[in-house]
XYZ file of C-alpha atoms in Angstrom:
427
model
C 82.266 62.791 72.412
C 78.949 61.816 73.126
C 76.540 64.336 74.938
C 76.070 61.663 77.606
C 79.574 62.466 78.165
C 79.669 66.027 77.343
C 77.366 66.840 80.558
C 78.585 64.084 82.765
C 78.397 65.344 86.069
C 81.188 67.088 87.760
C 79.378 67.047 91.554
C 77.670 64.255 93.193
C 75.102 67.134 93.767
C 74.618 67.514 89.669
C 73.695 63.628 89.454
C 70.290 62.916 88.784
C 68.330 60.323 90.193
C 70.716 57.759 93.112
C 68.978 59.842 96.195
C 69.024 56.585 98.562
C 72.974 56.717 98.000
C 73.585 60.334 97.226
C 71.209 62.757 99.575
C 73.274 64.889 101.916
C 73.944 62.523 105.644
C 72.734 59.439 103.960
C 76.222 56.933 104.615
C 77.199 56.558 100.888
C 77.428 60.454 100.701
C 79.716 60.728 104.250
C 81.761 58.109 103.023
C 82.379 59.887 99.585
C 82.866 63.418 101.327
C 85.329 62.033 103.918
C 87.957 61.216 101.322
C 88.421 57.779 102.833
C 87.076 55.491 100.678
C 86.629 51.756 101.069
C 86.368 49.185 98.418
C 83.179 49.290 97.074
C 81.237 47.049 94.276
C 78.285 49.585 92.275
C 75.419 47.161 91.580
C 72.847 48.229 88.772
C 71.523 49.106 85.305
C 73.392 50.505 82.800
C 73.012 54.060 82.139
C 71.999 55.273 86.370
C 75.493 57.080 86.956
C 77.554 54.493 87.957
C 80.665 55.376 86.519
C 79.878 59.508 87.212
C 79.709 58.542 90.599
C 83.200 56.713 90.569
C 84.154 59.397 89.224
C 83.545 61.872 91.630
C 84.651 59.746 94.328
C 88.050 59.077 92.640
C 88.269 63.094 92.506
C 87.329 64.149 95.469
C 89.655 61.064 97.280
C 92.673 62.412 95.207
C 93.886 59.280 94.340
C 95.468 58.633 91.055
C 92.367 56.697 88.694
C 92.627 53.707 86.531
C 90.287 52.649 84.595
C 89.535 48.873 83.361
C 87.218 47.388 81.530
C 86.347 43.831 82.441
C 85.392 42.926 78.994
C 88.604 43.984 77.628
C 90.945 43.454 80.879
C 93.628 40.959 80.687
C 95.550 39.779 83.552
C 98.625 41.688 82.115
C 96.654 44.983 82.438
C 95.727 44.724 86.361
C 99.322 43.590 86.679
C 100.167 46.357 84.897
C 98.795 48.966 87.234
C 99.663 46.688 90.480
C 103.443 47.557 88.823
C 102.601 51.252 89.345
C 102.331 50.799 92.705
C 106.449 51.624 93.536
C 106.288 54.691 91.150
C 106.045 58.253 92.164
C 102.646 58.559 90.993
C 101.062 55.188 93.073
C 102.511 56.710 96.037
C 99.504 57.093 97.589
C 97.338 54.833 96.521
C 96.038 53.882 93.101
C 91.580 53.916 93.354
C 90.907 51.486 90.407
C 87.475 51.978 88.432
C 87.039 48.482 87.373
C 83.847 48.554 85.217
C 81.634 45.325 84.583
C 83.886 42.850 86.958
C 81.553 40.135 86.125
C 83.664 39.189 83.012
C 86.739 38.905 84.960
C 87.612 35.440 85.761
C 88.675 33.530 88.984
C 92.046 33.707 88.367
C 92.128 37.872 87.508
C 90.036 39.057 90.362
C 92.598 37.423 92.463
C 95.205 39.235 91.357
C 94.210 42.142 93.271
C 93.107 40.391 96.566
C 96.900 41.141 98.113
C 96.714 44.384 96.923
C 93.066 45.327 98.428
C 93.996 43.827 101.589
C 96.646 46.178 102.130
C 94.840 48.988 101.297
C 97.649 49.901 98.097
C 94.782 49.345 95.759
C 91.264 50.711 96.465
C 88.761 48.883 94.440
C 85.084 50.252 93.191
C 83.846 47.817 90.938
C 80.612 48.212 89.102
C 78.347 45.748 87.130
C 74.887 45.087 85.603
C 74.877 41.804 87.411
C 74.049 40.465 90.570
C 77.594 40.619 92.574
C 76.658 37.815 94.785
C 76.383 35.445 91.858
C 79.133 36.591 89.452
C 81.864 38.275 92.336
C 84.196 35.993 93.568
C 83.750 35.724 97.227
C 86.878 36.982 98.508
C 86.498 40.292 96.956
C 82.769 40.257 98.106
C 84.122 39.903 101.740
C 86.701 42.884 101.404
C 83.690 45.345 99.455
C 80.957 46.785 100.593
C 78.167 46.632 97.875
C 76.129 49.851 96.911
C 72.929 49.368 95.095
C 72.067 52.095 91.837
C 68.498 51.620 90.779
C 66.757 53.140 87.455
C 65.872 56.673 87.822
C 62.759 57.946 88.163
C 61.112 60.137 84.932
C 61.046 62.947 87.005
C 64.678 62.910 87.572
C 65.489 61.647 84.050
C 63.787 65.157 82.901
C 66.230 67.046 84.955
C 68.706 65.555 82.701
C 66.868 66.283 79.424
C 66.552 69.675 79.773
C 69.663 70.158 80.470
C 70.807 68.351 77.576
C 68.789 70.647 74.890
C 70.047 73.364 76.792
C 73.604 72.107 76.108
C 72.451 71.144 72.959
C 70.751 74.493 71.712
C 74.026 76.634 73.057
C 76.502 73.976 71.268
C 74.503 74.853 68.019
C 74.331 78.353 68.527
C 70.825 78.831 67.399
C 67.589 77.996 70.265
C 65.946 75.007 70.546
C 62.608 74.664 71.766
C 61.049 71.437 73.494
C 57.777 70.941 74.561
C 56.962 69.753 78.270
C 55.146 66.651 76.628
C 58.294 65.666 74.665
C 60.666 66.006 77.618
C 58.407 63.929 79.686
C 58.206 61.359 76.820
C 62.031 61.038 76.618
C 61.665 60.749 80.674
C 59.534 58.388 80.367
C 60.601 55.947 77.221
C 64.222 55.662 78.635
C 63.430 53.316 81.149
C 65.642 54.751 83.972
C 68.550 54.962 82.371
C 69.669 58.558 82.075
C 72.128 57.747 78.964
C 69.508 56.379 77.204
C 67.587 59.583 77.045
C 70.480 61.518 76.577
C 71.050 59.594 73.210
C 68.078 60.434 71.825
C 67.827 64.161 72.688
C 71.142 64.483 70.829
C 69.752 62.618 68.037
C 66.171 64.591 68.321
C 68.537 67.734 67.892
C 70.858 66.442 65.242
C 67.435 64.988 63.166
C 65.333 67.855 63.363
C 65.169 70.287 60.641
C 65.127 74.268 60.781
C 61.333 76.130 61.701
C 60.155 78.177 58.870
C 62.353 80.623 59.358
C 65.547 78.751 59.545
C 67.012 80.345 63.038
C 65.274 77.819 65.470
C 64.574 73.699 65.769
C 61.375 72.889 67.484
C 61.425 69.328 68.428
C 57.897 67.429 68.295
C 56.754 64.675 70.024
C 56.138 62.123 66.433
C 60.159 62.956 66.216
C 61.161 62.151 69.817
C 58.704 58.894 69.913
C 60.838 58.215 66.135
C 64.523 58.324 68.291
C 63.059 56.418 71.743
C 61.469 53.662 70.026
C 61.514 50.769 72.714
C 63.777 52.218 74.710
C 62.255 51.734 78.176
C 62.630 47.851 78.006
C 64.763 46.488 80.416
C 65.458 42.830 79.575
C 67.696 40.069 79.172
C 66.931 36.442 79.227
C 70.135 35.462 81.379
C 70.173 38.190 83.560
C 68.873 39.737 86.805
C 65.863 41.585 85.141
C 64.667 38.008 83.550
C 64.395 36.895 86.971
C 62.849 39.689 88.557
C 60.229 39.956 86.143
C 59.502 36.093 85.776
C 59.055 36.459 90.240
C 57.355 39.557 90.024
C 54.607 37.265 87.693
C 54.429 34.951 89.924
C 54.088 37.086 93.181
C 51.458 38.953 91.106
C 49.569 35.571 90.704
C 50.004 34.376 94.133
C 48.631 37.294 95.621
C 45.592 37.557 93.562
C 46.537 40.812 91.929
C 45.057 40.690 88.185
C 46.336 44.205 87.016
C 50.027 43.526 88.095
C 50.085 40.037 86.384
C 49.087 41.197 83.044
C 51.570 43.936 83.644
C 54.630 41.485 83.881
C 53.185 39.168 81.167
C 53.361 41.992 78.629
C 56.894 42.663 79.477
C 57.452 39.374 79.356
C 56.315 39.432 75.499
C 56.982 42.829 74.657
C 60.467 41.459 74.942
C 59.491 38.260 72.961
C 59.944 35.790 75.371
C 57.672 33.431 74.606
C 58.791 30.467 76.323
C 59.649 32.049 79.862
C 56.106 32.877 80.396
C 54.349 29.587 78.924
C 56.833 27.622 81.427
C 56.134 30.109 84.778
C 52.172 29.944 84.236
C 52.370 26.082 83.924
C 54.514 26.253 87.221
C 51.910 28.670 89.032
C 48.522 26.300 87.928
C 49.932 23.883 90.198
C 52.354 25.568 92.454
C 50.279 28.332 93.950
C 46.245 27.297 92.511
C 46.902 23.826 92.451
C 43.918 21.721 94.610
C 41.690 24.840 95.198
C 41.012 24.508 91.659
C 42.397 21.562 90.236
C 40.957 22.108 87.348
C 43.436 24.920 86.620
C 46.178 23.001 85.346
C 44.391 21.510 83.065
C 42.956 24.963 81.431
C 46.581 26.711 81.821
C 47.967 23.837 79.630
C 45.206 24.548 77.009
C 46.132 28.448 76.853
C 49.436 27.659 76.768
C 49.451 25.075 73.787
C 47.367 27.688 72.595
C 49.531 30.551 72.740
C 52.766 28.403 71.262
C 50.404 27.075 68.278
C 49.611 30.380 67.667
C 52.592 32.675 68.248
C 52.844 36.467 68.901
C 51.669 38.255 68.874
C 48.119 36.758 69.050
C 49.329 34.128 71.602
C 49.563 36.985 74.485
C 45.549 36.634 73.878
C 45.186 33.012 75.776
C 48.224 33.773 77.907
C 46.348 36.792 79.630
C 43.576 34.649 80.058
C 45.679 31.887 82.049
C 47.094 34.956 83.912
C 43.723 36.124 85.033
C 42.165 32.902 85.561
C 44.754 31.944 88.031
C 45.299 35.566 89.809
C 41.404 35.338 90.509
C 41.079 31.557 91.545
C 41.267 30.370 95.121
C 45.065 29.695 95.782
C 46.207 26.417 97.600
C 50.065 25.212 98.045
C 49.443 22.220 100.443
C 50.474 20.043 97.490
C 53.962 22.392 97.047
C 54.118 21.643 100.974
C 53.575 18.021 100.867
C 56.080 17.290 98.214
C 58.282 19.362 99.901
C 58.222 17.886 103.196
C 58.502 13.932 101.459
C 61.810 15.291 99.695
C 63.449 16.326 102.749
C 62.845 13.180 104.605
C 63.917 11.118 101.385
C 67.224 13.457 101.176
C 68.019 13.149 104.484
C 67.555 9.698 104.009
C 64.652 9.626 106.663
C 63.360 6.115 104.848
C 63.146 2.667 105.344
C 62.279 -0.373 102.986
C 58.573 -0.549 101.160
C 56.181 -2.410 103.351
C 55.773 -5.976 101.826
C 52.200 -5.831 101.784
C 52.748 -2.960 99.206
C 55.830 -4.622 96.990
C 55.022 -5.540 93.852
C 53.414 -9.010 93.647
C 53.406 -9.778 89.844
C 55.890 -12.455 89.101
C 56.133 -15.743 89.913
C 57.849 -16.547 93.061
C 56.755 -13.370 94.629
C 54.487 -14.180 97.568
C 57.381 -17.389 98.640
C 59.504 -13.968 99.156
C 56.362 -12.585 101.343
C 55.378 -9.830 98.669
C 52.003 -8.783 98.266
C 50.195 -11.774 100.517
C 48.731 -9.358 103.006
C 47.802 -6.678 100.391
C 44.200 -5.741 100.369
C 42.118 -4.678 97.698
C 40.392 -0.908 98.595
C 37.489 -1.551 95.705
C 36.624 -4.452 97.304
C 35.379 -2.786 100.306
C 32.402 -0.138 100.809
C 33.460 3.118 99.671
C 36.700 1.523 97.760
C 38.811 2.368 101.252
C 40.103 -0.161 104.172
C 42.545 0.782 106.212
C 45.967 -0.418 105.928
C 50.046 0.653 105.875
C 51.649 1.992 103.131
C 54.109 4.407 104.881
C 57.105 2.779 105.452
C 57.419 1.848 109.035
C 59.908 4.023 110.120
C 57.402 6.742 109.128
C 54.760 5.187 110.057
C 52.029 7.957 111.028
C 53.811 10.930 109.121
C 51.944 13.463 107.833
C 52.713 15.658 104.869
C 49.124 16.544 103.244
C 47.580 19.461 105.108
C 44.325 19.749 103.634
C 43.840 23.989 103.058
C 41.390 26.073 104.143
C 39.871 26.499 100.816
C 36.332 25.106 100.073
C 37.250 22.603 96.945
C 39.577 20.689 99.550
C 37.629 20.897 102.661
C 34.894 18.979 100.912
C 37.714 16.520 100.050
C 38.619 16.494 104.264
C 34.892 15.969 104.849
C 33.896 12.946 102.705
C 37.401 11.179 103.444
C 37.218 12.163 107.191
C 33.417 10.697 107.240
C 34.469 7.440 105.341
C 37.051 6.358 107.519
C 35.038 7.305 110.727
C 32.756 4.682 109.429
C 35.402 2.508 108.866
C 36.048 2.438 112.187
C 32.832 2.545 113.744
C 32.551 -1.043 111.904
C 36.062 -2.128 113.458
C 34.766 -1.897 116.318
């Protein structure tokens, strides 16, 4: 067995980290001491004690535990255990462990809907995934859906100690490890408490004797050898694509430099490339856009730049698009305006293009009316006269707010001072 598995947790009060869910009085932790459990869905990483917890629960309920895989599961396997139900042993109550439900279908998550409704079956469910995407509704509806997050390094080292500790009385012989290579294992694993498990066993298992062949000493070159890249969290279809790719963008928006580099390098740490070059284009216009028009333009550049190059030089031009648009002026009036034209055009708030506006080139046009009352704007002073070109029935509808910022002010003040003009000479 794995030492993950070899020190699993026998108390929720010996898991590490989970202390939102797990800290005596919080509601998770009555639930789980009261014996009567609900159907619940675990949402988080891999590798934060989901399954330990289950566990626990399942123990401490005194239920009879299955466990299913929903990679593996087939439809004949949760019948299977629904068949158990009128033995001796499902009696009372079967508490199924079904682990990454995501990969069950449609059809097999049904299966059990009769059976959690009841209350014959009680369900905890856990996945990497975001259950409100990938869980099919009716089970969301009966569940009650407990976040796990990644565990803090000081937590994690809880874990590691106790795991050379394990290790070093498995062996038979001590093993000593130095504050700075616990904290690096802490550290490196990225939250996930299996993770850094793994590599102490392999630190222990890779080490050779001291000198004097009765003791290991593990160093820090040999645990940074076994961690490697551990600590990334990533994967370009899932939940931590997406919270990275917003966190960028929040970063941006808010004007915070330091945290948008920060998400751009995980962004290419994990090679992805493309994800960022396609959410900086989006933010030049989206969040920067007329304060400083001439973002866009300079994004693009970096960003050609960065594809034409590669990584890992590319991050180079990228970081400078980053910073360039987390200290600009930010504007979204154009993100507003376009906004506000496609609900009225989806709601079908519209009528037909004035005909002073239609197109006019082709013969026979202006016996249809097209085009005859059109007027030129740069034949008039300042290229502007005043005419239609809303159609009328939104005539007057406004969805350009000029912003506050100084780039389109000055645009508000020559525009408002031309057509004041204008109609001073109406008059």
């Amino acid at each position: 067995m794995p030492l993950a598995d070899r020190i699993r947790p026998q108390t929720l009060d010996e898991v590490v980290g989970q202390q939102h869910l797990l800290a005596p009085g919080s509601v998770f932790r009555n639930i789980a001491d009261s014996g009567q459990i609900p159907n619940m869905i675990f949402y988080g990483p891999s590798g934060v004690g989901k399954t330990t917890v289950a566990r626990i629960v399942a123990k401490q309920a005194g239920k009879e535990l299955h466990r299913l895989n929903g990679t593996t599961a087939s439809t004949a396997d949760i019948k299977q255990i629904i068949a158990e139900l009128d033995t001796f042993s499902g009696a009372g109550g079967i508490l199924l462990y079904l682990d990454e439900i995501q990969y069950l279908n449609k059809k097999q998550q049904q299966t059990l809907l009769e059976f959690l409704e009841d209350g014959s079956i009680t369900l905890i469910a856990s996945t990497t995934e975001n259950p409100y995407f990938y869980v099919y509704n009716a089970i969301l509806s009966r569940s009650t859906i407990f976040e796990f997050r990644p565990v803090e390094p000081q937590e994690v080292k809880r874990a590691v100690l106790r795991a050379f500790e394990k290790m070093a009385g498995e062996m038979g012989y001590p093993i000593h490890c130095p504050d700075e290579v616990a904290d690096y294992i802490a550290q490196s694993c990225g939250g996930d408490v299996r993770k850094s498990l793994n590599a102490v066993e392999l630190c222990c298992n890779g080490t050779g004797f001291d000198e004097g062949g009765e003791e290991k000493t593990i160093t820090l070159e040999r645990a940074m050898q076994v961690a490697q890249r551990s600590a990334m969290r990533y994967d370009r279809d899932g939940d931590a694509h997406y919270d990275v790719m917003s966190a960028l963008q929040k970063s941006i928006r808010g004007s915070d430099p330091d945290a948008a580099v920060h998400y751009l390098a995980r962004l290419l740490a994990a090679g992805d490339l493309p994800s960022a070059c396609r959410r900086l284009l989006v933010i030049a216009s989206e969040d920067v856009g007329l304060a400083y028009p001439q973002c866009v333009a300079i994004v693009k550049a970096c960003v050609d730049s960065a594809l034409q190059l590669g990584l890992p030089e590319g991050r180079i031009p990228l970081a400078q698009a980053a910073i360039l648009m987390a200290t600009a002026p930010k504007s979204n009036s154009a993100n507003l305006a376009i906004a506000a034209a496609m609900a009225d055009v989806e709601a079908g708030r519209y009528s037909d293009v004035p005909a002073s506006i239609k197109d006019a080139h082709y013969g026979g046009a202006a016996k249809m009316g097209r085009g005859l009352s059109y007027r030129l704007p740069h034949d008039y002073p300042d290229h502007y006269v005043a005419q239609q070109y809303l159609p009328d029935s939104l005539r007057g509808r406004v969805y350009y707010q000029y912003g506050p910022n100084k780039t389109e002010q000055a645009a508000k003040a020559y525009w408002d001072g031309i057509k004041a003009r204008h109609k001073e000479g109406e008059k």
